[in-house]
CSV table of C-alpha atoms in Angstrom, one decimal:
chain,number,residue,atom,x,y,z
A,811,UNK,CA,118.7,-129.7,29.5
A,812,UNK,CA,115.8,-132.0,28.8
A,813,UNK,CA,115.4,-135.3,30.3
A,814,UNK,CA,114.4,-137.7,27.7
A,815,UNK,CA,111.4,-139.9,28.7
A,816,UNK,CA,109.4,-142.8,26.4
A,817,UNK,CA,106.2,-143.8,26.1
A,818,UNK,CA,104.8,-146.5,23.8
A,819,UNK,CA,102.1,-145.0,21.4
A,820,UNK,CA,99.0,-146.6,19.1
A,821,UNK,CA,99.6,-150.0,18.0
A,822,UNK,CA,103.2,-150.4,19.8
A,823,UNK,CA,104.9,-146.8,18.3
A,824,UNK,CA,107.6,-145.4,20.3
A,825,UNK,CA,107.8,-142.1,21.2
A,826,UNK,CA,110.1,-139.7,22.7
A,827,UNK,CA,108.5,-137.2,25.1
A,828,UNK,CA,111.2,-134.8,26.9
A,829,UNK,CA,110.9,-133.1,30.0
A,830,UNK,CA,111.5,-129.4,30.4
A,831,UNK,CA,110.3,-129.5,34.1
A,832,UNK,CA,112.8,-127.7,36.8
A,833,UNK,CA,114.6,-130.1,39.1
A,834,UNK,CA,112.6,-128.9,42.3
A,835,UNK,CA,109.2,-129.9,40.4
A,836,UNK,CA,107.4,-132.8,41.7
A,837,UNK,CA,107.9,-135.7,39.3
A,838,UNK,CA,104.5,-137.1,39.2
A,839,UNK,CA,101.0,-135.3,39.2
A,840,UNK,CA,98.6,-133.0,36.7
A,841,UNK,CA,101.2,-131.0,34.5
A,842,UNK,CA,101.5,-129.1,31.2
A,843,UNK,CA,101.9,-131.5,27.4
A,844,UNK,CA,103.0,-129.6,24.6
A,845,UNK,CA,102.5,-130.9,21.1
A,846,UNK,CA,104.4,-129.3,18.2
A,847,UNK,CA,103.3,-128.5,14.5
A,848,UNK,CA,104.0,-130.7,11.1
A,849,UNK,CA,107.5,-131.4,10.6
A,850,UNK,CA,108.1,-129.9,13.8
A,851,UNK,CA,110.0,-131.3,17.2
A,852,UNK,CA,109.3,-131.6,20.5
A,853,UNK,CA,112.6,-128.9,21.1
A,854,UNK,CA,111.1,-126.2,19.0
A,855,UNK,CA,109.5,-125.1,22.5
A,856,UNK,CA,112.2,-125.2,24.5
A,857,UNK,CA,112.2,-120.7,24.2
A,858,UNK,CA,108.7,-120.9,25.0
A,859,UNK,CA,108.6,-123.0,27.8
A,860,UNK,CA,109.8,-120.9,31.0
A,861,UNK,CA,106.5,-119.1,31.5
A,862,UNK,CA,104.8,-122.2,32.1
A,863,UNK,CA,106.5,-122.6,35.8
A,864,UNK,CA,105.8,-118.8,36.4
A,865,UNK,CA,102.1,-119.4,37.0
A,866,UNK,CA,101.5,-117.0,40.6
A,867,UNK,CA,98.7,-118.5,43.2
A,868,UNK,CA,96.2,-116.0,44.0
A,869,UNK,CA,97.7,-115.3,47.5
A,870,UNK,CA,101.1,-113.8,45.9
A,871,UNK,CA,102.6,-117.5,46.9
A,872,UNK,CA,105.2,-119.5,44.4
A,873,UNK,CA,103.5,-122.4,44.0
A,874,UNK,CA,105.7,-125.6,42.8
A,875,UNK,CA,107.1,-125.5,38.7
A,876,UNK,CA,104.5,-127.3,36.8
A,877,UNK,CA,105.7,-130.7,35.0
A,878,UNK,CA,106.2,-129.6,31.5
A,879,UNK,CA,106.8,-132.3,29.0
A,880,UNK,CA,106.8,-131.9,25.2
A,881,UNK,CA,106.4,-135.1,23.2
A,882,UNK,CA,107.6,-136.2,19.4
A,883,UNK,CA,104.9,-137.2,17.6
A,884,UNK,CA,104.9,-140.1,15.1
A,885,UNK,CA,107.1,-139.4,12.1
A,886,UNK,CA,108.6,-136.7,13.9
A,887,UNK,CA,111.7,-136.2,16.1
A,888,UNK,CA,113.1,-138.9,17.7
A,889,UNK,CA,110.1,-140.9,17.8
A,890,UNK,CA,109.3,-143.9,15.1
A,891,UNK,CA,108.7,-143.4,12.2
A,892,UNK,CA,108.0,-147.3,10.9
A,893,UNK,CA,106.7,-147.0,7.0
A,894,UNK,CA,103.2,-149.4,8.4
A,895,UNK,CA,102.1,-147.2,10.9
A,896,UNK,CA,98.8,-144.9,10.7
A,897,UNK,CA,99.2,-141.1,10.4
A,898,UNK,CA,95.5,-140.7,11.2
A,899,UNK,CA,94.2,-138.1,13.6
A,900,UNK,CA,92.7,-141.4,15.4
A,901,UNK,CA,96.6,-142.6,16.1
A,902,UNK,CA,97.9,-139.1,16.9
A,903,UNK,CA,95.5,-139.0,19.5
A,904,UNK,CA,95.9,-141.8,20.9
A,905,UNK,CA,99.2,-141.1,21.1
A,906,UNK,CA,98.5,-138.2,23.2
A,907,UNK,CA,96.4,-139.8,25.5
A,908,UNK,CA,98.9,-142.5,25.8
A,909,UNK,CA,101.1,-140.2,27.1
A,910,UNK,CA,99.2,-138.1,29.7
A,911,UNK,CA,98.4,-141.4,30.8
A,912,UNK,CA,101.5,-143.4,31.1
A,913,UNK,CA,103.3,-140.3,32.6
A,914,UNK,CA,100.5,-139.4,34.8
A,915,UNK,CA,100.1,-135.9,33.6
A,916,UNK,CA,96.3,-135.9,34.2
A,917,UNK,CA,94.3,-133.6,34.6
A,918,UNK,CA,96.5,-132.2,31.8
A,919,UNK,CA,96.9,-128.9,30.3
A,920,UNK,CA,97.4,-129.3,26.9
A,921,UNK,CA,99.2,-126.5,24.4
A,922,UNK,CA,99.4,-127.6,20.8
A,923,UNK,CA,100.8,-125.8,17.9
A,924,UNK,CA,98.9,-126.2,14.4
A,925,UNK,CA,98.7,-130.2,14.2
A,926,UNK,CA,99.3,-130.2,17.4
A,927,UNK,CA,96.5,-128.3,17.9
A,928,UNK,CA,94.1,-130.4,16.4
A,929,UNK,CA,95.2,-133.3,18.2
A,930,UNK,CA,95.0,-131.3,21.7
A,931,UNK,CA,91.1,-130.3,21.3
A,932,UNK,CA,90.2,-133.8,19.7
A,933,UNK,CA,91.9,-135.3,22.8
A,934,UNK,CA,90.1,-132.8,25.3
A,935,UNK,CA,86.7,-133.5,23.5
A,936,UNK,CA,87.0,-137.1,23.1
A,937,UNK,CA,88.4,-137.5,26.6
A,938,UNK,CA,87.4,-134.9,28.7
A,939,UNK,CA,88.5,-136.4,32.1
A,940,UNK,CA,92.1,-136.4,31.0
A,941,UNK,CA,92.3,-132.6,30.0
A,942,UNK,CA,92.3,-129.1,32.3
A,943,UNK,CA,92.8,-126.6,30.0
A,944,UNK,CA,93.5,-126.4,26.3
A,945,UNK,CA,95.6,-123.8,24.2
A,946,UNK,CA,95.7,-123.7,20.3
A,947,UNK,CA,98.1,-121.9,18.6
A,948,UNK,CA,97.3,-121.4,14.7
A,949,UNK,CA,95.4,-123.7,13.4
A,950,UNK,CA,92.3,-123.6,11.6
A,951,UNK,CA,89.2,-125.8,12.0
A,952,UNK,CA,88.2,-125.2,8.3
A,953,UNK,CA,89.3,-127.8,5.6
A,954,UNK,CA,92.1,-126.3,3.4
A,955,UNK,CA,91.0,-128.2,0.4
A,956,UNK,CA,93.1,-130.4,-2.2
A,957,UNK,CA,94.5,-127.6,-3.8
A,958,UNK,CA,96.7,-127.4,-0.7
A,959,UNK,CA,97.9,-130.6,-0.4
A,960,UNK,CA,99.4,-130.4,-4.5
A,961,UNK,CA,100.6,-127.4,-3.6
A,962,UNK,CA,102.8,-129.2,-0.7
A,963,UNK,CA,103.4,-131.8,-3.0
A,964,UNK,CA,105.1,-130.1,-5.3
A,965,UNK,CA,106.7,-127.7,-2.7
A,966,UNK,CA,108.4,-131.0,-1.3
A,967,UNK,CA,109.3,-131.8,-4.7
A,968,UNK,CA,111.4,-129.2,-5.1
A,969,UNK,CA,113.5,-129.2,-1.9
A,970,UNK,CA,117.1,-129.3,-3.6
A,971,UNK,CA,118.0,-132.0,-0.8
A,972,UNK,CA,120.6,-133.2,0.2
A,973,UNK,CA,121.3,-130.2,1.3
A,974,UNK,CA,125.6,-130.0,1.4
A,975,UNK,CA,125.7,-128.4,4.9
A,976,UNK,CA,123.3,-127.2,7.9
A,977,UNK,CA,124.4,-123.9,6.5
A,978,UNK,CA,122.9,-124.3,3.3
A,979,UNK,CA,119.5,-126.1,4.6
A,980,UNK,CA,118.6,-122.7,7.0
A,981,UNK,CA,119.5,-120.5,3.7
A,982,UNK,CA,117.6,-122.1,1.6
A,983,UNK,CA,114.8,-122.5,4.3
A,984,UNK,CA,115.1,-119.0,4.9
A,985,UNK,CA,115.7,-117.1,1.9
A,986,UNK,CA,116.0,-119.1,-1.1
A,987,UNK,CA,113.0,-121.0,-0.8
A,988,UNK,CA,109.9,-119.8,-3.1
A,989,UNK,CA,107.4,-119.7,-0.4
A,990,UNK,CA,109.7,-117.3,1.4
A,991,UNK,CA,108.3,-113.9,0.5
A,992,UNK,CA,111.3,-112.0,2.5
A,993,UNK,CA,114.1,-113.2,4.7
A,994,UNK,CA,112.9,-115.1,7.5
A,995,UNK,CA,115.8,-116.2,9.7
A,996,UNK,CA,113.5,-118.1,12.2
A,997,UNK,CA,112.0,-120.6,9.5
A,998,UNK,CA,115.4,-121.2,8.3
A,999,UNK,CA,116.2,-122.3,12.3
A,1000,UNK,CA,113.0,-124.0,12.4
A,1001,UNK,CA,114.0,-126.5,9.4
A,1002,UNK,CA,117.3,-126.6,10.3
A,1003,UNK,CA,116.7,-127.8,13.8
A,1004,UNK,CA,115.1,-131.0,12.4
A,1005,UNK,CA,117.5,-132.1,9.4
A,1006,UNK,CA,120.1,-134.9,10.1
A,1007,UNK,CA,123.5,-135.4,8.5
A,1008,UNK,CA,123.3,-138.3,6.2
A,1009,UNK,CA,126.9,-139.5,3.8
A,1010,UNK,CA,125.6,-137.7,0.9
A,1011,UNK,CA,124.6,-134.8,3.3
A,1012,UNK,CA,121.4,-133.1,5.2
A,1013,UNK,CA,118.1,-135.1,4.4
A,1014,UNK,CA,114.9,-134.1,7.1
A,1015,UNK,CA,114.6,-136.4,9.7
A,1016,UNK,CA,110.7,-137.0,8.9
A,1017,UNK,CA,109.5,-138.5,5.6
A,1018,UNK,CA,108.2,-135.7,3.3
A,1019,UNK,CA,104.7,-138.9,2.3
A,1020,UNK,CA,104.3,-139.6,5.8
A,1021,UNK,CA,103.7,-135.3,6.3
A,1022,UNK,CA,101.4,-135.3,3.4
A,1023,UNK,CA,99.7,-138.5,4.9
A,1024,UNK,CA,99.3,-136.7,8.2
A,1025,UNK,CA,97.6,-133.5,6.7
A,1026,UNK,CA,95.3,-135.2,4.2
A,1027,UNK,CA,93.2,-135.0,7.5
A,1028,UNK,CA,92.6,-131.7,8.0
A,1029,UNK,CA,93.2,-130.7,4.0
A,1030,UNK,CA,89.9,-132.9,3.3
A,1031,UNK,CA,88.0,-132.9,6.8
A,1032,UNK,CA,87.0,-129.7,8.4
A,1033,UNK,CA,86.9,-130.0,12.9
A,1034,UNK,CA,84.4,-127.3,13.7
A,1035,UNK,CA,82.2,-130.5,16.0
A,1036,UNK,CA,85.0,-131.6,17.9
A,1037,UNK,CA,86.0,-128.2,19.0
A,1038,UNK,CA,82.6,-127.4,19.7
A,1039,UNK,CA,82.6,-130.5,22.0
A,1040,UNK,CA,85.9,-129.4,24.2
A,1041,UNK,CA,84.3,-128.5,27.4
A,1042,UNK,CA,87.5,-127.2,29.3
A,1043,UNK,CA,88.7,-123.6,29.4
A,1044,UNK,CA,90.5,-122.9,26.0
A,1045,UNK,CA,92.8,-120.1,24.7
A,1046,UNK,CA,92.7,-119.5,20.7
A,1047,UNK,CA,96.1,-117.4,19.6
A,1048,UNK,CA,97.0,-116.6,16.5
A,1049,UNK,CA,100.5,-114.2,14.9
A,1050,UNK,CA,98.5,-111.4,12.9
A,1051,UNK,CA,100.2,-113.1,9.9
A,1052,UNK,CA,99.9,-116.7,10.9
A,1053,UNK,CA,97.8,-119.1,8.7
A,1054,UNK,CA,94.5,-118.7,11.1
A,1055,UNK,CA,92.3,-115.6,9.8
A,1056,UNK,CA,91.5,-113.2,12.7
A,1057,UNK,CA,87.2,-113.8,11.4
A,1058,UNK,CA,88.2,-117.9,11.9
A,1059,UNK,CA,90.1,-117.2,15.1
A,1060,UNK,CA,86.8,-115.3,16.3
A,1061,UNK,CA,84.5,-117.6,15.1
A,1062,UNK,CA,86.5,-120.6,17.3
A,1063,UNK,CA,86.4,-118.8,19.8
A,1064,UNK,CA,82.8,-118.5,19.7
A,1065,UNK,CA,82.1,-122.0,19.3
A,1066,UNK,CA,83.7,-123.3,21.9
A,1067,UNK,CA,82.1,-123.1,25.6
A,1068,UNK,CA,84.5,-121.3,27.4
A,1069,UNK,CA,87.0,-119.9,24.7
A,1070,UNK,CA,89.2,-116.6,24.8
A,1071,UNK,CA,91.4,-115.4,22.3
A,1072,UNK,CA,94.3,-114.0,22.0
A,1073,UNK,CA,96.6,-112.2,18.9
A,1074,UNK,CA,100.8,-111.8,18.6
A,1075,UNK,CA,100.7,-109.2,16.2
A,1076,UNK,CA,104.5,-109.6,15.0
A,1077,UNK,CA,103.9,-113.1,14.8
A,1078,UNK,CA,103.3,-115.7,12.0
A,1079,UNK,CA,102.6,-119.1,11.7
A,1080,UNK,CA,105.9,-119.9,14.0
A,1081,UNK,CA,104.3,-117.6,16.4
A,1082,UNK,CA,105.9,-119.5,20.0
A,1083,UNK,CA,109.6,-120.9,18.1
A,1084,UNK,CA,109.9,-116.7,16.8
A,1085,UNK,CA,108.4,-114.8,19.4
A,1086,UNK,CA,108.7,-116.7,22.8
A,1087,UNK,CA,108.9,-113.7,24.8
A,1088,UNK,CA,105.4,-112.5,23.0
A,1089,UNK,CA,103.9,-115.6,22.9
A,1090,UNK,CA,104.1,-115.9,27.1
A,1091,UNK,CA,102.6,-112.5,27.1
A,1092,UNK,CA,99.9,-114.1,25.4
A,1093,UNK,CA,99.5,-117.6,26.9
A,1094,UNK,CA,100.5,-116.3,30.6
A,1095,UNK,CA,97.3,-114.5,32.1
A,1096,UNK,CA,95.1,-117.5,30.5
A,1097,UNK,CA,98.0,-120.4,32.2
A,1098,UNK,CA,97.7,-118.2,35.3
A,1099,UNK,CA,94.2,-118.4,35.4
A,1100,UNK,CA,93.7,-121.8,35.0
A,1101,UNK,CA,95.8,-122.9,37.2
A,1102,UNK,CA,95.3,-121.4,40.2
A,1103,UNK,CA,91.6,-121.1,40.2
């Protein structure tokens, strides 16, 4: 079970960061942050995160399990989510940083998950000295555009919530909801994993303006400079039908200074919460490498 740990983000925001690490793992020292997607928890990695104490040293030795924390970002989980506080990519990443710094984590490897992903390779470019090695699991460093963010609009517009039991949220989530092209059990888990009971029923635990106020920044701002400034050694994976284009993937991967790629190809946007077992095929031989060179 994960041992819940705080930290106290931009301008005063707490957050919850929880620690997956192993009981024999030191408690203090470089280590692994993980930083999940929007609307997203810090527990939607908790399939994905055994591989990450598997890494082998190069003379066949077990070396110590890594420290592996995930954290809640603003908004999210079972961090705050006051109604003043910034959702700008400036406080998200300061948020990171506050917490690879206040639970010593640095010289940090960083694996981030869409938004997450952003805010990883804008932390390892804007502070290099705090970051080892980055990963970024589908997300794009092109702008989406407005379009996209009317389209969420109206998509969060027409959540039938409250939903009358946890049942009913993972159907809908699942199968009922328009943007569902076929049944897809594991999105239905995903949202259900972050709705809380509420009198009149299941209501998400985020607030649906404070997501839209989050992804304005990467709707209307494209990031191509700041990954071109992340100096560390960086894996790019994307699920063959994920939201980042294979030509986009590539073309990341080219811009950075020492990127590698990597492709699930039963995956899709939830590529670590749906395929764990894939995704540390994936993200192993790259963590390996990293950390034991």
């Amino acid at each position: 079970m994960a041992r819940r740990l705080d930290v106290t983000g931009a301008d005063g925001v707490r957050l919850a960061a929880w620690d997956f690490t192993p009981g024999a793992a030191p408690q203090a020292g470089p280590g692994v942050l993980l930083l999940h997607g929007l609307m997203g928890h810090a527990a939607h990695w908790a399939s994905a995160v055994g591989s990450l104490t598997a890494a082998t040293g190069r003379d066949g030795a077990q070396p110590p399990p890594l420290r592996t924390i995930a954290l809640d970002q603003r908004g999210h989980g079972h961090s705050d989510k006051p109604p003043a506080a910034a959702f700008t990519r400036e406080a998200y990443v300061a948020d990171a940083a506050a917490a690879v710094e206040q639970l010593g984590l640095g010289p940090v490897t960083l694996i981030g998950h869409s938004m997450g992903a952003l805010t990883a390779w804008q932390l390892a470019a804007e502070r290099p000295e705090l970051v080892r090695a980055l990963v970024i699991c589908d997300m794009r460093a092109s702008a989406l555009g407005a379009a996209s963010q009317r389209e969420w609009r109206d998509w969060f517009r027409r959540w039938p919530t409250p939903f009358p039991s946890l049942d009913a949220a993972r159907r809908w989530f699942g199968e009922d909801d328009p943007w569902v092209e076929r049944p897809h059990p594991a999105r239905g888990a995903f949202f259900a994993e972050v709705m809380a009971e509420h009198p009149d029923g299941w209501r998400p635990v985020f607030d649906p303006e404070q997501m839209l106020t989050s992804r304005a920044t990467w709707v209307h701002d494209a990031h191509w400079e700041s990954l071109a400034q992340v100096r560390c050694p960086t894996l790019v994976v994307r699920g063959l039908d994920g939201e980042l284009g294979r030509a986009e993937a590539q073309e990341m991967v080219r811009v950075l200074p020492h990127g590698a790629y990597a492709e699930i190809p039963d995956a899709g946007h939830l590529l670590h919460y749906e395929h764990p077992d894939a995704w540390r095929e994936a993200v192993g031989p790259f963590l390996n490498g990293v950390l034991t060179s």
